[in-house]
PDB file of C-alpha atoms in Angstrom:
ATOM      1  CA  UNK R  95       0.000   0.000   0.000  1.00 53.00           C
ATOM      2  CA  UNK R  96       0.671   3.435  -0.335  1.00 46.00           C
ATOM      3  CA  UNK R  97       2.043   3.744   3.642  1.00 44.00           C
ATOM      4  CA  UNK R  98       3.968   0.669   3.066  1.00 47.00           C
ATOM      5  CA  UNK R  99       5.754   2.062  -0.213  1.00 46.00           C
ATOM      6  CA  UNK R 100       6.381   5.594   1.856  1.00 47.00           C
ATOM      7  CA  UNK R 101       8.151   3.894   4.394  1.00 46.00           C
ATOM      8  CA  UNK R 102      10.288   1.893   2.011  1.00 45.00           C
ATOM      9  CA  UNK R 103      11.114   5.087   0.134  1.00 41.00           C
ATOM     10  CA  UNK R 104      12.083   6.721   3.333  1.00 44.00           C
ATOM     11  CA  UNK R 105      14.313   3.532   4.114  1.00 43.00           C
ATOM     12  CA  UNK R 106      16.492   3.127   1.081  1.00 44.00           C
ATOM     13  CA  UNK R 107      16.891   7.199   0.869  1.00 41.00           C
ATOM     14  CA  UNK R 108      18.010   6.949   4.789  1.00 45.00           C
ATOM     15  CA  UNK R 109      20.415   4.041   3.784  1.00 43.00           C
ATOM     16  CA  UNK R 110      22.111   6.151   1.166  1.00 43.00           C
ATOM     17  CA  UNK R 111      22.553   9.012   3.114  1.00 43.00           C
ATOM     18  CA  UNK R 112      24.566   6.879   5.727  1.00 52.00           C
ATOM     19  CA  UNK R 113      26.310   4.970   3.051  1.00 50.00           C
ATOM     20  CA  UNK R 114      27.688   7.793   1.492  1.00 57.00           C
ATOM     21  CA  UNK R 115      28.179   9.475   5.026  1.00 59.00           C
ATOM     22  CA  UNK R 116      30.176   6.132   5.948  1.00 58.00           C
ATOM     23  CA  UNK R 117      32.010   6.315   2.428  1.00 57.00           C
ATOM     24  CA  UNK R 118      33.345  10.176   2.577  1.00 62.00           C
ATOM     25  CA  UNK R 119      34.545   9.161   6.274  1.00 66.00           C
ATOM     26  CA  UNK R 120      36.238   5.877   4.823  1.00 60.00           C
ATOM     27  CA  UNK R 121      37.641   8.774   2.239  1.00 63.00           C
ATOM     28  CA  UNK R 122      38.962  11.087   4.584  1.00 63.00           C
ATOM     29  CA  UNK R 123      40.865   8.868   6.519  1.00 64.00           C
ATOM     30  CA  UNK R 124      42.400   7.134   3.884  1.00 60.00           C
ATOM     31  CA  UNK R 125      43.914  10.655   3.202  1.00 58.00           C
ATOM     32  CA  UNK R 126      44.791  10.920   6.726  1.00 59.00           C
ATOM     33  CA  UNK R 127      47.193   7.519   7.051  1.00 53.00           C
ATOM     34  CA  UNK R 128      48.416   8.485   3.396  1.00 53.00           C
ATOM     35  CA  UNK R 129      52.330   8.453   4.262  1.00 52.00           C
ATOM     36  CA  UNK R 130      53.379  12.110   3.117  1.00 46.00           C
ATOM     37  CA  UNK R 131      49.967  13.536   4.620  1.00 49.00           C
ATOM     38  CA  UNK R 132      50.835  11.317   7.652  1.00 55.00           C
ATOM     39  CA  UNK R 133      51.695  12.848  11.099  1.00 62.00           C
ATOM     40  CA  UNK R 134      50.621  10.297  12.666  1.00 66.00           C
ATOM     41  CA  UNK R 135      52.713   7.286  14.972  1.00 69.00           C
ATOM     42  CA  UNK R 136      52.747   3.823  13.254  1.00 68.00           C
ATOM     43  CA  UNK R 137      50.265   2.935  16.107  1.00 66.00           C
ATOM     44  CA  UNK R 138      48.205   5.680  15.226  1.00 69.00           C
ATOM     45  CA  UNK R 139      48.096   4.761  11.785  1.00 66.00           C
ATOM     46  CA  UNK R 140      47.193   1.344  12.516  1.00 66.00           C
ATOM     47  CA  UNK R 141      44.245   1.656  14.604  1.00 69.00           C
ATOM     48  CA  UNK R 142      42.989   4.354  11.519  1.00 71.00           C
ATOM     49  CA  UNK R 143      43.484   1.521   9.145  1.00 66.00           C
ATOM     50  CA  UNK R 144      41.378  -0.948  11.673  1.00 68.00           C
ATOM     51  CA  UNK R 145      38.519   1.764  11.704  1.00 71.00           C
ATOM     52  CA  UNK R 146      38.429   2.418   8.262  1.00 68.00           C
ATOM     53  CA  UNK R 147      38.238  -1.367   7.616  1.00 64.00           C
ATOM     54  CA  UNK R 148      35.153  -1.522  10.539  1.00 66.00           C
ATOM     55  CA  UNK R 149      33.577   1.413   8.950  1.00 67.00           C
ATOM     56  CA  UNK R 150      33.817  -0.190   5.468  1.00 60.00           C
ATOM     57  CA  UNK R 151      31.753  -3.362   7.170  1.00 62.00           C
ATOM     58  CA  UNK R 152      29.262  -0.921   8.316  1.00 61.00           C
ATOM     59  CA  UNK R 153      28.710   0.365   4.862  1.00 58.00           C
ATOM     60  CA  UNK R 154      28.938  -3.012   3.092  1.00 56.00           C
ATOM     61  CA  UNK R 155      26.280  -4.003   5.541  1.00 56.00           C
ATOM     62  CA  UNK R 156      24.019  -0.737   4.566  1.00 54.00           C
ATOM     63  CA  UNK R 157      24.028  -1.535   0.694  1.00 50.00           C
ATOM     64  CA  UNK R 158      22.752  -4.798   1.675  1.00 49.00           C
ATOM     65  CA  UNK R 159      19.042  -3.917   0.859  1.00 48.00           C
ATOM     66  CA  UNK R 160      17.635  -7.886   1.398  1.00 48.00           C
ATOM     67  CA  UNK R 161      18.750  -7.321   5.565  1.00 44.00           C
ATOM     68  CA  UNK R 162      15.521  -6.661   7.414  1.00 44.00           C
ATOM     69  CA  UNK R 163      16.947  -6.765  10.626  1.00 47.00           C
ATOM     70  CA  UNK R 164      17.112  -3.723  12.685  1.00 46.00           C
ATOM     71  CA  UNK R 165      20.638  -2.874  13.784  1.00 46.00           C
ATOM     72  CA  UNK R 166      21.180  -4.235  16.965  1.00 44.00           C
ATOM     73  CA  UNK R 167      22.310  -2.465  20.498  1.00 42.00           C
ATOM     74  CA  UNK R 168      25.655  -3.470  20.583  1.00 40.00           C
ATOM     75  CA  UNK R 169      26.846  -1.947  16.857  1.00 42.00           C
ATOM     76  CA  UNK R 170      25.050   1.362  17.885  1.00 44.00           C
ATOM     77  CA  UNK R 171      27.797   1.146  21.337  1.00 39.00           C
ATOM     78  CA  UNK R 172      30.351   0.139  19.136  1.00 54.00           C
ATOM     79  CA  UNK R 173      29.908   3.535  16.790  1.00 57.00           C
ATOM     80  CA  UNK R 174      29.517   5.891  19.759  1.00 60.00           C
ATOM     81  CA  UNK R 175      32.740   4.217  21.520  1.00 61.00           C
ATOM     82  CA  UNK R 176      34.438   4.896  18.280  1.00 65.00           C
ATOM     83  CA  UNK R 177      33.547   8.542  17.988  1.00 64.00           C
ATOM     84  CA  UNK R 178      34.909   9.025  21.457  1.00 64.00           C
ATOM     85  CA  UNK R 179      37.928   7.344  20.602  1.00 65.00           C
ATOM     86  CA  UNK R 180      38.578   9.168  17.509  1.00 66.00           C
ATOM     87  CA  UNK R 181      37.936  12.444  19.209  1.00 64.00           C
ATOM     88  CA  UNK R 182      40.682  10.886  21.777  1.00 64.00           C
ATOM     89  CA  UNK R 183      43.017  10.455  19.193  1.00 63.00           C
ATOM     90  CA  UNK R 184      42.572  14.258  18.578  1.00 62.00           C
ATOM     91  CA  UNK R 185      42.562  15.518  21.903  1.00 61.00           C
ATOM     92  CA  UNK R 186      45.562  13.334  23.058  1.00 60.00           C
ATOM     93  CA  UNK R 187      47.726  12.532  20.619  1.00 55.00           C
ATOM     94  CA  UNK R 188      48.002   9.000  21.539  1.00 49.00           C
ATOM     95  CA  UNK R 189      46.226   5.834  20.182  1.00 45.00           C
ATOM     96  CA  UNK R 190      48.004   3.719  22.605  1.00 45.00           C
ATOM     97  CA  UNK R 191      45.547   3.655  24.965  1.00 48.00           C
ATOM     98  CA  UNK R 192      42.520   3.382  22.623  1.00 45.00           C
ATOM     99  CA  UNK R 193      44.207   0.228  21.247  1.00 45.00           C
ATOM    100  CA  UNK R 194      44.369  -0.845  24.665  1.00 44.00           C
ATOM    101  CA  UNK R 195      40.958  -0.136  25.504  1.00 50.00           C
ATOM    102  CA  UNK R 196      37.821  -2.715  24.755  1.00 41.00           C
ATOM    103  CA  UNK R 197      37.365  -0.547  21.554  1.00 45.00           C
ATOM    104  CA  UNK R 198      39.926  -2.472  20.180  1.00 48.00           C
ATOM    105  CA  UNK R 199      37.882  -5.665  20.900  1.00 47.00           C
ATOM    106  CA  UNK R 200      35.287  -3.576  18.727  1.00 48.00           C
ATOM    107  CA  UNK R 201      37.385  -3.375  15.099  1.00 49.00           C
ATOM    108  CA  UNK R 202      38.334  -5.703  12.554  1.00 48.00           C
ATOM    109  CA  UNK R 203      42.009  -7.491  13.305  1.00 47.00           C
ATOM    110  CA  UNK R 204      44.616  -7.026  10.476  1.00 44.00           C
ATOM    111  CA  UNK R 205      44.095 -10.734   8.137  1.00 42.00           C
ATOM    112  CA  UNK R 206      47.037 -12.203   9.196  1.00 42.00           C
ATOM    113  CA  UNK R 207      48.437 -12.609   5.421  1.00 39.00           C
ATOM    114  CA  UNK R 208      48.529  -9.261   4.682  1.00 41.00           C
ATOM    115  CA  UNK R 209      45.454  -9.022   2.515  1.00 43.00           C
ATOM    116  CA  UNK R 210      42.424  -7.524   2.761  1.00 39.00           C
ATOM    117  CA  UNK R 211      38.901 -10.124   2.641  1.00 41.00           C
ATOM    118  CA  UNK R 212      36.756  -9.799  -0.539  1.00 40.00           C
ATOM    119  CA  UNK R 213      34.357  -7.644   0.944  1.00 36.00           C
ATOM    120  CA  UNK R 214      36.731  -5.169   1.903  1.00 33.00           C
ATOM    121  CA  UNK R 215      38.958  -5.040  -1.077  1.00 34.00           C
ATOM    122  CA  UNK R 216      36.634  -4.419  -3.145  1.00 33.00           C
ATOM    123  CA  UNK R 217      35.604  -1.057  -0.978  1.00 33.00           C
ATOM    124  CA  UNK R 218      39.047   0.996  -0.965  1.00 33.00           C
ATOM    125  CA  UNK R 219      41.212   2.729  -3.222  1.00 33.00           C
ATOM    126  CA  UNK R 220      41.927   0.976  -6.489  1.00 32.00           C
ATOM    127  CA  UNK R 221      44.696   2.003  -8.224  1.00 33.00           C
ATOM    128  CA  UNK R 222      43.044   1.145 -11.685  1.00 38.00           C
ATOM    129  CA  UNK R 223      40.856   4.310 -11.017  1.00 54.00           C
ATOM    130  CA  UNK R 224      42.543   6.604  -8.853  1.00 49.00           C
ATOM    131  CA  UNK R 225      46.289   5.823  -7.525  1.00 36.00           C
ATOM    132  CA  UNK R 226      45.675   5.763  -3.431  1.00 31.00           C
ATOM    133  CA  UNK R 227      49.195   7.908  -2.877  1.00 33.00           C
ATOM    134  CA  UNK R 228      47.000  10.928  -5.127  1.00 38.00           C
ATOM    135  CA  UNK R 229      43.986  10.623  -2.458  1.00 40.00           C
ATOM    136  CA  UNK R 230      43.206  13.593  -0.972  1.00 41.00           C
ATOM    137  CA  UNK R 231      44.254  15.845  -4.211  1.00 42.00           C
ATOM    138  CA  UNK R 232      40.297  15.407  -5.135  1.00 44.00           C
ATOM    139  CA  UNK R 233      38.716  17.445  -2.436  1.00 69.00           C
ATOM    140  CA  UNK R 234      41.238  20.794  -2.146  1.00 80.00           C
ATOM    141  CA  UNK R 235      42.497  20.515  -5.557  1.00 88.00           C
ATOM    142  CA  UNK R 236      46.462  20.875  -6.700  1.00 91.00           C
ATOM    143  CA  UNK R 237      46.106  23.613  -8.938  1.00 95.00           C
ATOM    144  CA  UNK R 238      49.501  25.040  -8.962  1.00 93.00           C
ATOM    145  CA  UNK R 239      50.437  29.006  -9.176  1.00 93.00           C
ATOM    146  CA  UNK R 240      51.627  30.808 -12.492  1.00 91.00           C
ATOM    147  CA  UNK R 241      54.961  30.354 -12.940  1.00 91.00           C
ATOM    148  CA  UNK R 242      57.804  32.807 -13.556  1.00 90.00           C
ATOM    149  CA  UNK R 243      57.280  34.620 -16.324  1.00 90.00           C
ATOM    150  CA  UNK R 244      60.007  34.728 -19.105  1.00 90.00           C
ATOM    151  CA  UNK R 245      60.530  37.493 -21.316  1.00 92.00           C
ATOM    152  CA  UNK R 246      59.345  36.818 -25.093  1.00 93.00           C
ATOM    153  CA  UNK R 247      57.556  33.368 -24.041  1.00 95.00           C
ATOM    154  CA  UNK R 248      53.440  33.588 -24.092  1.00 96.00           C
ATOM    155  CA  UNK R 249      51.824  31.567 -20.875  1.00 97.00           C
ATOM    156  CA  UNK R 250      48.160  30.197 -20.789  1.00 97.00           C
ATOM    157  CA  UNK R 251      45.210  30.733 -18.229  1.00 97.00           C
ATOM    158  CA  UNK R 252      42.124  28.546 -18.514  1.00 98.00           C
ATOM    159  CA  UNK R 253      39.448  28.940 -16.264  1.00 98.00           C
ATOM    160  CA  UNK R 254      37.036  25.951 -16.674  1.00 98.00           C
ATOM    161  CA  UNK R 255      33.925  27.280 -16.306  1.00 98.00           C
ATOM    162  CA  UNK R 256      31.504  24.308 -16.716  1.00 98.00           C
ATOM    163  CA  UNK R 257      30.370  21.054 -18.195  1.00 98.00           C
ATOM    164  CA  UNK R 258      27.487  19.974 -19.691  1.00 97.00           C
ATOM    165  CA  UNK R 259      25.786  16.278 -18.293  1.00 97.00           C
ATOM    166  CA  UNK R 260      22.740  15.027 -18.795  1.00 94.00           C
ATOM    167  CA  UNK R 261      22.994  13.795 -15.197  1.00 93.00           C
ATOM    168  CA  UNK R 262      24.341  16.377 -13.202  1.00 95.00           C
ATOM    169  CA  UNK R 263      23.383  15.943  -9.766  1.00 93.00           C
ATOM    170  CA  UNK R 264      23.688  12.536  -9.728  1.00 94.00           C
ATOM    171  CA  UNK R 265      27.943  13.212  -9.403  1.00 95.00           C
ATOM    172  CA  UNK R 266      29.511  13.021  -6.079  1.00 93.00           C
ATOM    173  CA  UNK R 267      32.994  15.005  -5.654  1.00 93.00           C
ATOM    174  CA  UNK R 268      33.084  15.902  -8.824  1.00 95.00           C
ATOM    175  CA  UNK R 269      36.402  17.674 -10.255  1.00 96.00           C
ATOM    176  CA  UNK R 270      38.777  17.688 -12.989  1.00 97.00           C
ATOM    177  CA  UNK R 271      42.591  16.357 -13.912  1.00 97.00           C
ATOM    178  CA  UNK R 272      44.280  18.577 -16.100  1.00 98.00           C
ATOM    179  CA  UNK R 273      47.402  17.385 -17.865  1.00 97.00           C
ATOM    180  CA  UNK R 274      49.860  18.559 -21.066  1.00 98.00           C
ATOM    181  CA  UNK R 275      50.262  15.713 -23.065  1.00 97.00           C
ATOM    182  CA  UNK R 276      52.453  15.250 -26.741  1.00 97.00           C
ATOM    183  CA  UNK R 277      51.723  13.036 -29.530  1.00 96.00           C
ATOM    184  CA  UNK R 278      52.912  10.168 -27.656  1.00 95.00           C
ATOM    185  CA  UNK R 279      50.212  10.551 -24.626  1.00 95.00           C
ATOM    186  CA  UNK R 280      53.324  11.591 -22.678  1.00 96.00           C
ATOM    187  CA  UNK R 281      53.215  14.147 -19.583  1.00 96.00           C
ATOM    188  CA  UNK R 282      54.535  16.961 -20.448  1.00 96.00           C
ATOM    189  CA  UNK R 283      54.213  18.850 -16.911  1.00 96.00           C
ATOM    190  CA  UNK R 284      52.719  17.414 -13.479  1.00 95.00           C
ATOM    191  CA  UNK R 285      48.698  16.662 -13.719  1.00 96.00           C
ATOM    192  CA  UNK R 286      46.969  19.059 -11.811  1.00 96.00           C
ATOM    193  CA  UNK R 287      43.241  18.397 -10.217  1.00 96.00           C
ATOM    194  CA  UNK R 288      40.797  21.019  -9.624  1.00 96.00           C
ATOM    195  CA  UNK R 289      39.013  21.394  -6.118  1.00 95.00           C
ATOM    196  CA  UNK R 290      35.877  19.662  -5.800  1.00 94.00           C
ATOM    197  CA  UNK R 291      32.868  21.374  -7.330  1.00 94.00           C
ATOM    198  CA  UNK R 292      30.132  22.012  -5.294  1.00 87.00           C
ATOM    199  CA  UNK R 293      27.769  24.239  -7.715  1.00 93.00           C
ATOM    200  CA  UNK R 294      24.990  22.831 -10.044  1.00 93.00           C
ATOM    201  CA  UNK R 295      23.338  24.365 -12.595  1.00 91.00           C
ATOM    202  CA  UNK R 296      20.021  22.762 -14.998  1.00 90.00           C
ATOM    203  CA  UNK R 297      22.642  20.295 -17.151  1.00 94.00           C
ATOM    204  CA  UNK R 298      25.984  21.565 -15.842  1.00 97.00           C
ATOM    205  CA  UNK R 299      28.600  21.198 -13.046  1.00 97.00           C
ATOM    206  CA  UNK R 300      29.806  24.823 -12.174  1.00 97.00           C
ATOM    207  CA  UNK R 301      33.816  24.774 -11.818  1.00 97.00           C
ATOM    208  CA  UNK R 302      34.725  28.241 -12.441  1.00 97.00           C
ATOM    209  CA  UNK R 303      38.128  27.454 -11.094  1.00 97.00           C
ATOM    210  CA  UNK R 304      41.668  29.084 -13.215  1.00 97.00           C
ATOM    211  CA  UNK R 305      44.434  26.337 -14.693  1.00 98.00           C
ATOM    212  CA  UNK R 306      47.688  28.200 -14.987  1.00 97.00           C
ATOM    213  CA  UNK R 307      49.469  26.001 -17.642  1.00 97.00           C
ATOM    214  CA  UNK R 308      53.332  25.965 -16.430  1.00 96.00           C
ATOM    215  CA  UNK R 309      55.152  25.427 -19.741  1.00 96.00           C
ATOM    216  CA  UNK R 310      55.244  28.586 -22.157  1.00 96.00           C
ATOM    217  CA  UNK R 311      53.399  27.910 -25.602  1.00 96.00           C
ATOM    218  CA  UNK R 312      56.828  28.314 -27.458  1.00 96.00           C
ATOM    219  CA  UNK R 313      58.388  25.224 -25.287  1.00 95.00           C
ATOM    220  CA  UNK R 314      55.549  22.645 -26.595  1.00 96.00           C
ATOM    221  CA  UNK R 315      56.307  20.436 -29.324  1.00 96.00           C
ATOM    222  CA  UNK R 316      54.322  19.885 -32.268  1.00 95.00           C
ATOM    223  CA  UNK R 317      51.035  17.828 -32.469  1.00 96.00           C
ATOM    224  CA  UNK R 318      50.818  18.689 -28.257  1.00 98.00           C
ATOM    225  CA  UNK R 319      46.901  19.035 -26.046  1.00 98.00           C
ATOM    226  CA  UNK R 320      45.786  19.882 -22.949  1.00 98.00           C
ATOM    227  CA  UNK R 321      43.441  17.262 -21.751  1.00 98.00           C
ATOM    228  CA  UNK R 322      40.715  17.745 -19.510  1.00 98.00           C
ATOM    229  CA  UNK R 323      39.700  14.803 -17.681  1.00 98.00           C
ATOM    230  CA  UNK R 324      35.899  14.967 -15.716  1.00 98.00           C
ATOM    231  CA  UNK R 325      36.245  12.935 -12.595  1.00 96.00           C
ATOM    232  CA  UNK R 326      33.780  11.610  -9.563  1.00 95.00           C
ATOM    233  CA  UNK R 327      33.708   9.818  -6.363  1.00 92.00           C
ATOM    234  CA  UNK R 328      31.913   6.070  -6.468  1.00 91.00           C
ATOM    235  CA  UNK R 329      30.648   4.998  -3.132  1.00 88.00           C
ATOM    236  CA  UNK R 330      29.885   1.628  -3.997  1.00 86.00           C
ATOM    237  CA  UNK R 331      33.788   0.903  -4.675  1.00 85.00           C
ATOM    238  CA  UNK R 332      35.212   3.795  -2.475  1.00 86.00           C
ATOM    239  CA  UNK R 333      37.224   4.867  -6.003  1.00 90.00           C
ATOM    240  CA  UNK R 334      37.593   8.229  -8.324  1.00 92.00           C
ATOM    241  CA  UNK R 335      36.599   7.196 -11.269  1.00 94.00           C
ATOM    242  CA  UNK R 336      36.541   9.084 -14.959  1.00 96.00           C
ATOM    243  CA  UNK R 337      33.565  10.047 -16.773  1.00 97.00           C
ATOM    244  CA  UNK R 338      34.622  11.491 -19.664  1.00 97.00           C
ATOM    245  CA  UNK R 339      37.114  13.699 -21.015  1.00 98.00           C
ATOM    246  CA  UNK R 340      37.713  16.582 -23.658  1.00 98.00           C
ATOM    247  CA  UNK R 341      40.978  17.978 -25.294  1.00 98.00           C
ATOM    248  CA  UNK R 342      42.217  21.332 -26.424  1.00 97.00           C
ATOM    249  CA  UNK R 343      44.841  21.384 -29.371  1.00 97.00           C
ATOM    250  CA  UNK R 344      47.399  24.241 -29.788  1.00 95.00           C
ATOM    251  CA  UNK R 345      45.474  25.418 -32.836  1.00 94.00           C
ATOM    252  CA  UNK R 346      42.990  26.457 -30.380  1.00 95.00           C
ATOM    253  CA  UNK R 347      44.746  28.073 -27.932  1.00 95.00           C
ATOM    254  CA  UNK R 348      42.858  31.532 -28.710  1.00 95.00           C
ATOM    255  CA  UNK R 349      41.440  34.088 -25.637  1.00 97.00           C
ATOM    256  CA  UNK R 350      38.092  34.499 -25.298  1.00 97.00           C
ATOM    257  CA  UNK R 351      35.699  31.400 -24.991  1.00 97.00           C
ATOM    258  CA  UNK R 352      35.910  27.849 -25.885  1.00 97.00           C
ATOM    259  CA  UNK R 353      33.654  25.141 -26.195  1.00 97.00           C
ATOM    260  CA  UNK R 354      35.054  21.621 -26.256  1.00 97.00           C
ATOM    261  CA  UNK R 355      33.331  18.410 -27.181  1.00 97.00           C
ATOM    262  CA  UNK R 356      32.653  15.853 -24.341  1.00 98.00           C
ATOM    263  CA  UNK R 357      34.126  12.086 -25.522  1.00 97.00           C
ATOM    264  CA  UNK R 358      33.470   8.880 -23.895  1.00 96.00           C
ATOM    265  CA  UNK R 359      36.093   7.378 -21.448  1.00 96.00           C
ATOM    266  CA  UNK R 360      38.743   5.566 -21.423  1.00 95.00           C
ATOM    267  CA  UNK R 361      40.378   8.851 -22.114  1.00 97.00           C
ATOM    268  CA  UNK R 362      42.349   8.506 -25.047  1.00 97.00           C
ATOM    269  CA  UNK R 363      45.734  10.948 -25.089  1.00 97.00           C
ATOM    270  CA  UNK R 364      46.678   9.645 -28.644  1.00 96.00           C
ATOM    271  CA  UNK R 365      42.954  10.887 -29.638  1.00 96.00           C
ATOM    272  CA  UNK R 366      42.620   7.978 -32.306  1.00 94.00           C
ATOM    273  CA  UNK R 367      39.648   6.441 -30.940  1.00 91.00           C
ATOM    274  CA  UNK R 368      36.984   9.141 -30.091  1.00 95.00           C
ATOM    275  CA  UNK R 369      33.404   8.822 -29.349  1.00 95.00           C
ATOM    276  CA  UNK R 370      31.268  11.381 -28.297  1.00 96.00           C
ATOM    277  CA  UNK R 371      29.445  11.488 -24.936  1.00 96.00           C
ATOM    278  CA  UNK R 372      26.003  12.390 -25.650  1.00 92.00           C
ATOM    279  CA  UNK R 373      24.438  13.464 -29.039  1.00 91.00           C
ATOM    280  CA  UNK R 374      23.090  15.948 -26.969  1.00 91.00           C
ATOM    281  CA  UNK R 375      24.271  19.700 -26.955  1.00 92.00           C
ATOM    282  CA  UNK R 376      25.718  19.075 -23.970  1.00 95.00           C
ATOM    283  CA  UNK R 377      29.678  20.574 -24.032  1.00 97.00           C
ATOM    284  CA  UNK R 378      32.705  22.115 -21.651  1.00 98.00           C
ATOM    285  CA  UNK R 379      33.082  25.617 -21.251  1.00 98.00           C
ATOM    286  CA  UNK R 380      36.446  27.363 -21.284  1.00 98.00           C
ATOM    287  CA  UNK R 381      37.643  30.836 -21.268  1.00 98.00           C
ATOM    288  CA  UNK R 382      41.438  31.380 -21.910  1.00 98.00           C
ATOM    289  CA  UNK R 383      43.777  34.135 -21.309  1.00 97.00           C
ATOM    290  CA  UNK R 384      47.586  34.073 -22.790  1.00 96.00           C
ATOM    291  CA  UNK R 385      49.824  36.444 -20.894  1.00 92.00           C
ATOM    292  CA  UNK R 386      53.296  37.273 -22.550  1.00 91.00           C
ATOM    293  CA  UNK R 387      55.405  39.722 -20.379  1.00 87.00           C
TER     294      UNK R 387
END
């Protein structure tokens, strides 16, 4: 009945909010036990890698929609004794005795051969989508400053505006990699991501962030494109993952506006194989600036 269907609704929409809630915590601490965003002792990092593995349980356990059972007294302890210790870990700078506690009774023990179970591997970083040393890059961005500027060399400014998705709101973390690359798909600078957009717009993702691109137009070789790679958080798989991806050749390095066509991933940086997103009018907005002292 109609009450019935209500209070399934109201369920599932409660179950994503605390699965993603779970997910962008799992996220965020991953960042924090990365080992050159790391201040932490190895004990420290340990019991952070025993609570992200317990909180990856919890959300394994929330995307299991056949469960009918309510959650029972004991995990709703074990969650408020692991805020407390967490905010311990803060407060004191010591893990010791939180490991020591009956917490630690509480959390997932390390598998004793080093890898992670099924259910959990399949939950954190994978390096196929988004290498787990580059986490954390997603949600501030790495845009880097303009660099020095040489006399007689011209230097480019893009400031992605938008892009165009059929689907926009349906994107968590959203952001994009930016990277120089020649005819041979080769780097020709560091990648650089933008900070995570948080603006939406009917059909668009609002960026509005500026790219300063470090080498001068007279120092890139022939046949070289600046590639523009859309990228989003997955809960499911605890991964960034690409959408899509446009490119910008040098023949179009112009200021003033630009409008770049949306392809289908896997990004291609030889651009032999290119297939359009949508057939739909749907495209990423640019405006670029060249500055020659």
């Amino acid at each position: 009945n109609t009450k019935s269907e209500g209070r399934g609704i109201a369920a599932c929409r409660g179950t994503y909010f605390n699965d993603n809630l779970l997910h962008r915590t799992v996220r965020k601490l991953n960042v924090a036990v990365v080992p050159e965003n790391c201040s932490f002792s190895a004990d420290e990092k340990e019991f952070l890698k025993r609570v992200i593995q317990g909180l990856q349980l919890k959300a394994a356990s929330l995307q299991d929609l056949s469960s009918v059972q309510e959650p029972s007294a004991g995990s709703q302890v074990d969650v408020r004794r692991l805020k407390t210790a967490l905010q311990d870990l803060l407060d004191n700078g010591g893990a010791t005795s939180v490991l020591e506690s009956s917490l630690a009774a509480t959390l997932p023990q390390p598998p004793r051969s080093g890898q992670q179970p099924d259910h959990i591997r399949s939950l954190v970083l994978s390096d196929d989508d988004y290498p787990s040393t580059a986490a954390g890059k997603d949600l501030a961005g790495s845009l880097v400053q303009r660099p020095r500027l040489l006399p007689g060399h011209t230097y480019i400014n893009i400031t992605i505006d938008k892009i165009g998705l059929k689907d926009p709101h349906t994107y968590i973390d959203p952001l994009i990699t930016i990277s120089v690359k020649n005819l041979l798909g080769e780097d020709l600078e560091p990648l650089q991501d933008t900070p995570v957009a948080s603006t939406r717009e009917i059909s668009y993702i609002v960026f509005g962030q500026a790219v300063e691109i470090q080498r001068p137009v007279e120092e890139l070789p022939q046949g070289a494109a600046i590639f523009f790679e859309f990228k989003h958080f997955k809960p499911k798989k605890s991964v960034i993952s690409t959408r899509c991806f446009s490119f910008m050749e040098m023949d179009e390095l112009k200021p003033g506006k630009a409008i770049l066509e949306i392809y289908k991933k896997p990004t291609d940086f030889l651009r032999k194989k290119l297939s359009l997103l949508s057939i739909k009018p749907l495209y990423l907005h640019l405006t670029l600036s060249l500055h020659t002292p």
